[in-house]
Amino acid sequence: GENVEQHPSTLSVQEGDSAVIKCTYSDSASNYFPWYKQELGKRPQLIIDIRSNVGEKKDQRIAVTLNKTAKHFSLHITETQPEDSAVYFCAASNGANSKLTFGKGITLSVRP
Amino acid sequence: NAGVTQTPKFQVLKTGQSMTLQCAQDMNHNSMYWYRQDPGMGLRLIYYSASEGTTDKGEVPNGYNVSRLNKREFSLRLESAAPSQTSVYFCASSESPGNQPQHFGDGTRLSIL
């Protein structure tokens, strides 16, 4: 089955700096890659997603890039703000079995 | 438009008790999911229903049962609760199976003593 890994488990950046969070996946047939943000005590919320026919997608301060050859995809957050502090989950799906496989999450802390 | 609604929000059980977690969505989604979230373990799929009338096991189904009551509702039952089932449970739904964003409810925080 699919295996999604996120490293490191925590990341700390200075406010205003950029943050990059990377995920690797194992199933070369995976074709859908969403990113979720979960604030403390809240539900996970989709912030951006990308499909395998696209290499990059942007939405204001966030972007996601996909490298199918290396089987990894990354979340880029520019001009970080304290409200970006949260746990970020990546996930992957090949569509065939309707399941998303989630990584274990990365805790991003933005220092004021 | 409430999205995905879970009840209850909090529950404390004693070992061996049973209970049902309820989930309803008002987005006319075909697929629904139950996850559990434990510290450092991410989101682990318990059961899912790709469409009304079907259910399938996920990564950690032991100790749980599910019912897809209709298109809107998907319940999760613990027949004999164990302390290892202490967790936060999230229900989610998506428009269709696979390759679609999943929308999550606010979660049920369950403690088993």
Coordinates of C-alpha atoms in Angstrom, one line a residue:
Chain A
G1 CA 0.0 0.0 0.0
E2 CA 0.9 3.7 -0.1
N3 CA 3.3 5.1 2.4
V4 CA 3.6 8.8 3.0
E5 CA 6.4 10.3 5.1
Q6 CA 7.0 13.8 6.4
H7 CA 10.3 15.0 7.7
P8 CA 11.2 16.6 10.0
S9 CA 8.4 16.3 12.6
T10 CA 8.9 20.0 13.7
L11 CA 10.0 23.1 12.0
S12 CA 10.5 26.6 13.5
V13 CA 10.9 29.7 11.4
Q14 CA 11.1 33.4 12.0
E15 CA 8.1 35.5 11.1
G16 CA 8.5 36.8 7.6
D17 CA 10.7 33.9 6.5
S18 CA 9.7 31.2 4.1
A19 CA 8.9 27.6 5.2
V20 CA 9.2 24.5 3.1
I21 CA 7.6 21.2 4.2
K22 CA 8.4 18.1 2.2
C23 CA 6.6 14.8 1.8
T24 CA 7.6 11.6 0.1
Y25 CA 5.3 8.9 -1.2
S26 CA 5.9 5.3 -2.3
D27 CA 3.2 4.5 -4.8
S28 CA 4.1 5.7 -8.3
A29 CA 0.5 5.5 -9.3
S30 CA -0.6 8.2 -6.8
N31 CA -2.1 11.2 -8.6
Y32 CA -3.7 13.4 -6.0
F33 CA -1.8 15.2 -3.3
P34 CA -3.6 17.5 -0.8
W35 CA -2.2 19.5 2.1
Y36 CA -4.2 20.0 5.3
K37 CA -3.7 22.5 8.1
Q38 CA -4.8 21.7 11.6
E39 CA -4.7 24.3 14.3
L40 CA -4.6 23.2 17.9
G41 CA -7.9 21.6 18.9
K42 CA -9.5 22.1 15.5
R43 CA -10.3 20.0 12.5
P44 CA -8.0 19.5 9.6
Q45 CA -8.8 21.9 6.8
L46 CA -7.7 21.6 3.1
I47 CA -5.4 24.5 2.2
I48 CA -4.2 23.4 -1.3
D49 CA -4.0 20.3 -3.5
I50 CA -2.3 19.3 -6.7
R51 CA -2.8 16.6 -9.2
S52 CA -0.2 14.6 -11.1
N53 CA -0.7 16.4 -14.4
V54 CA 0.5 19.7 -12.8
G55 CA 4.0 20.5 -11.5
E56 CA 3.1 23.5 -9.4
K57 CA 0.1 25.3 -8.0
K58 CA 0.0 28.6 -6.1
D59 CA -2.6 30.3 -3.9
Q60 CA -1.5 33.6 -2.5
R61 CA 1.3 32.9 0.0
I62 CA 1.2 29.1 -0.4
A63 CA 2.3 26.9 -3.2
V64 CA 2.8 23.2 -3.7
T65 CA 5.3 21.6 -6.1
L66 CA 5.3 18.0 -7.3
N67 CA 8.3 15.9 -8.5
K68 CA 6.9 12.7 -9.8
T69 CA 10.2 11.2 -10.7
A70 CA 11.5 11.5 -7.2
K71 CA 8.1 10.9 -5.7
H72 CA 8.0 13.9 -3.4
F73 CA 5.9 17.0 -3.1
S74 CA 6.5 20.1 -1.0
L75 CA 4.4 22.9 0.6
H76 CA 5.9 26.4 0.4
I77 CA 4.7 29.2 2.6
T78 CA 6.1 32.6 2.0
E79 CA 6.1 35.6 4.4
T80 CA 5.1 33.4 7.3
Q81 CA 2.9 34.9 10.0
P82 CA 2.2 33.7 13.6
E83 CA -1.2 32.4 12.4
D84 CA 0.6 29.9 10.1
S85 CA 1.6 28.0 13.3
A86 CA -0.2 24.7 13.1
V87 CA 0.3 21.0 12.2
Y88 CA 0.5 20.4 8.4
F89 CA -0.5 17.0 7.0
C90 CA 0.3 15.9 3.5
A91 CA -1.6 13.0 1.9
A92 CA -1.6 11.0 -1.3
S93 CA -4.2 8.9 -3.3
N94 CA -4.1 6.9 -6.4
G95 CA -7.8 7.1 -6.8
A96 CA -8.2 3.3 -7.3
N97 CA -9.4 2.5 -3.8
S98 CA -10.8 5.9 -2.8
K99 CA -8.5 6.2 0.2
L100 CA -6.2 9.1 1.2
T101 CA -3.0 8.0 3.0
F102 CA -1.8 10.7 5.4
G103 CA 1.6 11.5 6.6
K104 CA 2.1 11.9 10.4
G105 CA 2.2 15.7 10.2
I106 CA 4.7 18.4 10.8
T107 CA 4.4 21.0 13.5
L108 CA 5.3 24.5 12.2
S109 CA 6.0 27.2 14.7
V110 CA 6.4 30.8 13.5
R111 CA 8.4 32.9 16.0
P112 CA 7.3 36.6 16.2
Chain B
N1 CA -24.7 24.8 5.3
A2 CA -23.1 23.0 8.3
G3 CA -20.8 20.8 6.3
V4 CA -19.9 17.7 8.4
T5 CA -21.5 17.5 11.8
Q6 CA -20.3 15.0 14.5
T7 CA -22.0 14.2 17.8
P8 CA -21.1 14.0 20.6
K9 CA -18.2 16.4 20.8
F10 CA -16.9 14.8 24.1
Q11 CA -17.5 11.5 25.8
V12 CA -16.1 9.6 28.7
L13 CA -16.8 5.8 28.8
K14 CA -15.8 3.0 31.1
T15 CA -14.0 0.0 29.7
G16 CA -16.5 -2.5 28.3
Q17 CA -19.2 0.1 27.5
S18 CA -20.6 0.6 24.1
M19 CA -21.4 3.7 22.2
T20 CA -22.1 5.1 18.7
L21 CA -20.5 8.2 17.2
Q22 CA -22.8 10.0 14.8
C23 CA -21.8 11.8 11.6
A24 CA -23.9 13.6 9.1
Q25 CA -23.0 15.7 6.0
D26 CA -25.2 18.1 4.1
M27 CA -23.0 18.5 1.0
N28 CA -24.6 15.6 -1.0
H29 CA -21.2 13.8 -0.9
N30 CA -21.1 10.2 -2.0
S31 CA -18.1 9.1 0.2
M32 CA -17.6 9.2 3.9
Y33 CA -14.8 8.2 6.2
W34 CA -13.9 7.7 9.9
Y35 CA -10.4 8.5 11.2
R36 CA -8.8 8.4 14.6
Q37 CA -6.0 10.8 15.6
D38 CA -3.5 10.0 18.3
P39 CA -0.5 12.1 19.2
G40 CA 2.4 11.6 16.7
M41 CA 0.4 9.1 14.7
G42 CA -1.4 11.4 12.2
L43 CA -4.8 10.5 10.8
R44 CA -5.5 6.8 10.6
L45 CA -8.4 5.5 8.6
I46 CA -10.8 3.2 10.5
Y47 CA -13.5 2.5 7.9
Y48 CA -14.8 4.2 4.9
S49 CA -17.9 4.2 2.6
A50 CA -17.1 4.9 -1.0
S51 CA -20.9 5.2 -1.8
E52 CA -24.2 4.6 -0.1
G53 CA -24.6 0.9 0.6
T54 CA -20.9 0.1 0.7
T55 CA -18.4 0.0 3.6
D56 CA -14.8 -1.1 3.7
K57 CA -12.1 -1.5 6.3
G58 CA -9.3 1.0 6.6
E59 CA -5.9 0.8 8.4
V60 CA -7.2 0.2 11.9
P61 CA -10.7 -1.4 11.9
N62 CA -10.4 -3.8 14.8
G63 CA -12.8 -3.0 17.6
Y64 CA -15.1 -0.9 15.5
N65 CA -18.2 -1.3 13.3
V66 CA -19.8 1.2 10.9
S67 CA -23.2 1.7 9.3
R68 CA -23.9 3.9 6.3
L69 CA -27.5 4.7 7.3
N70 CA -28.2 6.7 4.1
K71 CA -26.3 9.1 1.9
R72 CA -26.0 11.7 4.6
E73 CA -25.2 9.6 7.7
F74 CA -22.3 7.4 8.6
S75 CA -22.0 6.1 12.2
L76 CA -19.1 4.4 14.0
R77 CA -19.8 2.0 16.8
L78 CA -17.6 0.8 19.6
E79 CA -19.1 -2.5 20.9
S80 CA -16.8 -3.0 24.0
A81 CA -14.7 0.1 24.5
A82 CA -11.0 -0.4 25.5
P83 CA -8.6 2.2 26.9
S84 CA -6.6 1.9 23.6
Q85 CA -9.5 3.4 21.9
T86 CA -9.1 6.7 23.7
S87 CA -8.6 9.1 20.8
V88 CA -10.0 12.0 18.8
Y89 CA -12.3 10.7 16.1
F90 CA -12.9 12.6 12.9
C91 CA -15.5 12.0 10.3
A92 CA -15.0 13.3 6.8
S93 CA -16.8 13.3 3.4
S94 CA -15.9 13.8 -0.2
E95 CA -17.8 14.3 -3.4
S96 CA -16.7 11.0 -4.9
P97 CA -14.3 8.2 -4.1
G98 CA -10.6 9.0 -4.5
N99 CA -8.8 12.1 -5.8
Q100 CA -11.3 14.5 -4.2
P101 CA -10.8 16.8 -1.2
Q102 CA -12.1 15.5 2.0
H103 CA -14.1 17.8 4.4
F104 CA -13.7 17.1 8.1
G105 CA -16.1 17.4 11.0
D106 CA -15.0 19.0 14.3
G107 CA -14.2 15.7 15.9
T108 CA -15.3 13.7 18.9
R109 CA -12.9 13.5 21.9
L110 CA -13.4 10.1 23.5
S111 CA -11.8 9.0 26.7
I112 CA -12.1 5.4 28.0
L113 CA -11.3 4.8 31.6

